[in-house]
Short mmCIF file of C-alpha atoms and ligand atoms in Angstrom, two decimals:
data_model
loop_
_atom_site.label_atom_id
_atom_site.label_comp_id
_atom_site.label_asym_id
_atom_site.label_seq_id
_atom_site.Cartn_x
_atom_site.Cartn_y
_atom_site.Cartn_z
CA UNK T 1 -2.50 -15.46 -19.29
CA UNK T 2 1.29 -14.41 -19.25
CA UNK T 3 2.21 -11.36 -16.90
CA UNK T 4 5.95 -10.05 -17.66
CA UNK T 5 7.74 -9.08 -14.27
CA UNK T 6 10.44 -6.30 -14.72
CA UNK T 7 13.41 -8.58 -13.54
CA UNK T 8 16.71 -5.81 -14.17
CA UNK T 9 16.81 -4.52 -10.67
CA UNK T 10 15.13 -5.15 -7.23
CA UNK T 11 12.48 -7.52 -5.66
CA UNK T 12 10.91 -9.04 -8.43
CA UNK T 13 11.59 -12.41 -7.36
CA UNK T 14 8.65 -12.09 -4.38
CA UNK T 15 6.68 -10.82 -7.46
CA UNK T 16 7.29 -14.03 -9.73
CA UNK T 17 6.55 -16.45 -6.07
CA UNK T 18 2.57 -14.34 -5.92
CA UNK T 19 1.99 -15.27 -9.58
CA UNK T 20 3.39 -18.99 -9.37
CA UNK T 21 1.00 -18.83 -6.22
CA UNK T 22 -1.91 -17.92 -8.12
CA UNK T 23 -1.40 -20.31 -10.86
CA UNK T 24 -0.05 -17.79 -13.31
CA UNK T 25 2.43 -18.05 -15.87
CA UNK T 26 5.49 -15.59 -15.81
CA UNK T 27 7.86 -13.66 -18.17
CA UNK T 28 11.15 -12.77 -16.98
CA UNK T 29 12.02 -9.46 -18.68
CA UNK T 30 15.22 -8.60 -18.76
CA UNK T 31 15.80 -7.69 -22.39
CA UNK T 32 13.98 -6.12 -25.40
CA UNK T 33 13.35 -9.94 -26.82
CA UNK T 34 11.50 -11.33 -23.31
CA UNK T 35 8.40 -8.09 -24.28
CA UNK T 36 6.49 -9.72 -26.22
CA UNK T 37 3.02 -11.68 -25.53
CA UNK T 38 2.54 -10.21 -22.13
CA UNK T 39 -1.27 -9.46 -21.17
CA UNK T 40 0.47 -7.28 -18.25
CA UNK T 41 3.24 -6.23 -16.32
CA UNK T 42 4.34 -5.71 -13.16
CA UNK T 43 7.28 -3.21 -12.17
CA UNK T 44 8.98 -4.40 -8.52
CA UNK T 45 10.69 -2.12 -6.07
CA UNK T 46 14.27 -1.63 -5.86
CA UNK T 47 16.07 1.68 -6.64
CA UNK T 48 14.03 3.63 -9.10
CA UNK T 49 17.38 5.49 -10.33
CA UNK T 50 19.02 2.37 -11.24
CA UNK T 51 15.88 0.69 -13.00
CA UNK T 52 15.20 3.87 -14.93
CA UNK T 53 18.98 4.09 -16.37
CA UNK T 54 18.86 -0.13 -17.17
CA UNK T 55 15.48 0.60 -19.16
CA UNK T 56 17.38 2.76 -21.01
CA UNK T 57 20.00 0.81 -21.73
CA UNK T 58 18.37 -2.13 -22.21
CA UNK T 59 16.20 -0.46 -24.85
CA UNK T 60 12.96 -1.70 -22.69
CA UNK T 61 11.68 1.83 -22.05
CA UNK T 62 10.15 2.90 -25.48
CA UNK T 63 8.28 -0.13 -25.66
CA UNK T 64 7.31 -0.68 -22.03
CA UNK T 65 6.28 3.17 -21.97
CA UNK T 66 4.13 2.52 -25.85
CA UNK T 67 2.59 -0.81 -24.06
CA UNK T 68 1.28 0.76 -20.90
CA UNK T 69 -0.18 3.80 -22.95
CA UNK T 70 -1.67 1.36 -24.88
CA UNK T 71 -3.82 -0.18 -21.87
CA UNK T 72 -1.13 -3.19 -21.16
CA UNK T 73 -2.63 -3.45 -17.20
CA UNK T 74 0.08 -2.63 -14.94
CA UNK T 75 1.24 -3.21 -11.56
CA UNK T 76 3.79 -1.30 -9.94
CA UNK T 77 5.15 -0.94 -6.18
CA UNK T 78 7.41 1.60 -4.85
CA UNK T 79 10.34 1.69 -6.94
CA UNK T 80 7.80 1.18 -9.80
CA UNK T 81 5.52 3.74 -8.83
CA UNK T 82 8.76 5.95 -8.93
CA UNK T 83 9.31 5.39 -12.50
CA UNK T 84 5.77 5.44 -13.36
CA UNK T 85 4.82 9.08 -12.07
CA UNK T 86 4.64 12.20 -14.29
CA UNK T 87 7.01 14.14 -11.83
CA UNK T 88 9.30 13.59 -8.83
CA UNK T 89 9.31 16.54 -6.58
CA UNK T 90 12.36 15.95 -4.89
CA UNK T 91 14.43 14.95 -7.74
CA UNK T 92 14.45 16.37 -11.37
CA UNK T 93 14.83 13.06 -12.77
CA UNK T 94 11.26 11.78 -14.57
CA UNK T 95 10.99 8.02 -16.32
CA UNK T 96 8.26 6.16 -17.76
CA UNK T 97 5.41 9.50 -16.90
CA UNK T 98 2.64 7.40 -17.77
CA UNK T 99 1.00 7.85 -14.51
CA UNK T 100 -0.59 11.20 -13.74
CA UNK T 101 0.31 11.79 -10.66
CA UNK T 102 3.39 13.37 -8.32
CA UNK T 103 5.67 11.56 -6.08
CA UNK T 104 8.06 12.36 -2.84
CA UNK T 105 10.88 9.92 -3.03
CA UNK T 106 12.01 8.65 0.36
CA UNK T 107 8.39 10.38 1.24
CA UNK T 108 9.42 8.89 5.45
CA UNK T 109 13.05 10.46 5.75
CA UNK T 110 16.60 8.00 4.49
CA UNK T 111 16.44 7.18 8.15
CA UNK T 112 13.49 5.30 8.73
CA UNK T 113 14.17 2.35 6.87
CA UNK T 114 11.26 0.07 6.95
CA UNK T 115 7.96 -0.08 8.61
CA UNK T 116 4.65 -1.72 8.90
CA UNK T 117 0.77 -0.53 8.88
CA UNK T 118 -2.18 -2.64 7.90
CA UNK T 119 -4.89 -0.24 6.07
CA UNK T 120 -7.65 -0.55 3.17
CA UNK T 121 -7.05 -0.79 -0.51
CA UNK T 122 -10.12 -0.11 -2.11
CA UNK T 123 -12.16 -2.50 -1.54
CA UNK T 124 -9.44 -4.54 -0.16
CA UNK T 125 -10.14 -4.64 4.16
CA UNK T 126 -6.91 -4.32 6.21
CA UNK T 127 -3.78 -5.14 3.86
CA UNK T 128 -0.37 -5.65 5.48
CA UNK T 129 1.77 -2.82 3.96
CA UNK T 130 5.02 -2.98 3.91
CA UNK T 131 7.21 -0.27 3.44
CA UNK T 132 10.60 -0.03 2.38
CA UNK T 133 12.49 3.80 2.18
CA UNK T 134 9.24 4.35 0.60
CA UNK T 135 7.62 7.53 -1.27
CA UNK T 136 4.55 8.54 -1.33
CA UNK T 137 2.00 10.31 -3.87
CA UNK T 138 1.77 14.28 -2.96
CA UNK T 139 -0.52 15.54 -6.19
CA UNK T 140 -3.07 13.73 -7.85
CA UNK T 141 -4.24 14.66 -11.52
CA UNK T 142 -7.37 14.30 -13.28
CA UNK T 143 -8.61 10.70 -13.83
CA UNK T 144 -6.52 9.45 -10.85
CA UNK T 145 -8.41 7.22 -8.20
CA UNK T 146 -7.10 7.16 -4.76
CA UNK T 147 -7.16 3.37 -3.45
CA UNK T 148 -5.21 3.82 -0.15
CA UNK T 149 -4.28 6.33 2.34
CA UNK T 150 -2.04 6.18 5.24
CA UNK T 151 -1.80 8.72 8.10
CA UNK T 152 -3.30 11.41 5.30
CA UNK T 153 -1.09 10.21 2.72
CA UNK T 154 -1.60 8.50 -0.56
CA UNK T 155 -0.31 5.34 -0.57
CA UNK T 156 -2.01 3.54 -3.50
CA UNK T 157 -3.52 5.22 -6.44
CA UNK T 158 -5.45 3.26 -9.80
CA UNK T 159 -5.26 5.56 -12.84
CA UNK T 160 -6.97 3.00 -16.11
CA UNK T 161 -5.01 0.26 -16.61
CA UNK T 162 -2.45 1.36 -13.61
CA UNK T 163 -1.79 0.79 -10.40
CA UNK T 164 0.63 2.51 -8.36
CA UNK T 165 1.19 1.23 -5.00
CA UNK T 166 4.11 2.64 -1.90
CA UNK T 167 4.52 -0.40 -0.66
CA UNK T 168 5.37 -4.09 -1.22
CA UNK T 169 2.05 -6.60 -1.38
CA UNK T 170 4.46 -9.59 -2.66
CA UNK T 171 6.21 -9.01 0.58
CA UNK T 172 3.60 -10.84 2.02
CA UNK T 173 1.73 -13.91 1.94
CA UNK T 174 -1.68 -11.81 0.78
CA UNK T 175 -2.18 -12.37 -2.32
CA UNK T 176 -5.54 -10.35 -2.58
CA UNK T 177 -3.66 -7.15 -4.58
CA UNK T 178 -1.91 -10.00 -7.02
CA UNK T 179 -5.46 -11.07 -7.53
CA UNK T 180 -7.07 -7.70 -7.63
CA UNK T 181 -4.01 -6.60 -10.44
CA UNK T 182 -5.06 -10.10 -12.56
CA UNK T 183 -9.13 -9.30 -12.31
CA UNK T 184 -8.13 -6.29 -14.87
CA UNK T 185 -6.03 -8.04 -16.85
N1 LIG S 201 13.78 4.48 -2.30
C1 LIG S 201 13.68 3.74 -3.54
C2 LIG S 201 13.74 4.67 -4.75
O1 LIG S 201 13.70 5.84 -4.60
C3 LIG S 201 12.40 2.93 -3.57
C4 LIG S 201 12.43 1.89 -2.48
C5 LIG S 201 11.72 0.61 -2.80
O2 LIG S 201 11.40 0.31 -3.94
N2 LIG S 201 11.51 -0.17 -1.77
O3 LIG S 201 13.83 4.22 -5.84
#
């Protein structure tokens, strides 16, 4: 099993240390060459603008978009969610739309920089979430499964062979979303 990490923008290294953890073999992608042979990918966080304008230009986003509609399983966390969802309310910027769902960038105000809450993912008991200038999921479309909530808002959502998270699980040393991401792959 290979399992391509994003790697133009952001925290993907913490994303590459979780799959060296669990044993698994990573591909850097950084260019159009490094997409091939992955059974999944993972999208880090970062700044969703500047990923979205790299994919672009790196000619990554026709054939990351044509993978995940395709079923490649995919992970992505805040930043990534970004570029996943079908619409951003407060900006009328859209990326990858592959994800049914509607986003609030910077959901927690520009202020409030980081914080931490520990809350259920699915069947996941008590995760430590951490969350960086983080948005959160405001409309949900059909098909869309919510797998976390915090304080009444979604936080994590599964829609087939996606999952969209807030927050940042390779930020931690629980690896039990890496391993719940590899189960579907
Ligand atoms: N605020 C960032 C954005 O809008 C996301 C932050 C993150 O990935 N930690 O792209």
């Amino acid at each position: 099993m290979k399992i391509g990490v994003l790697c133009v923008q952001g925290a993907f290294l913490e994303h590459e240390k979780a799959l060296h953890k669990l044993g698994v073999e990573c591909e850097e992608i950084r260019q159009e060459k490094d997409f091939k042979n992955v059974d999944g990918i993972i999208l880090p966080g970062g700044e969703s603008t500047v990923q979205g304008k790299l994919l672009c230009e790196l000619n990554l986003f026709n054939n990351i978009k044509t993978e995940i509609c395709h079923g490649l399983p995919t992970l992505a966390t805040c930043a990534g969610l970004i570029l996943l969802a079908e619409k951003i309310e407060n900006d009328n910027a859209t990326y990858l739309k592959t994800l049914p769902v509607t986003v609030r960038r910077n959901a927690y105000g520009r202020q409030l920089g980081s914080f931490e809450a520990n809350g259920d993912v699915d069947e996941i008991k008590d995760f430590p979430m951490v969350f960086i200038r983080a948005p959160y999921i405001t409309k949900l479309n059909e098909g869309v499964e919510i797998l976390s909530s915090i304080n009444d808002h979604i936080v994590g959502v599964k829609y087939q062979n996606q999952i969209g998270l807030s927050f940042h699980p390779e930020l931690t040393n629980d690896m039990r979303i890496h391993e719940k991401f590899l189960s579907m792959v």
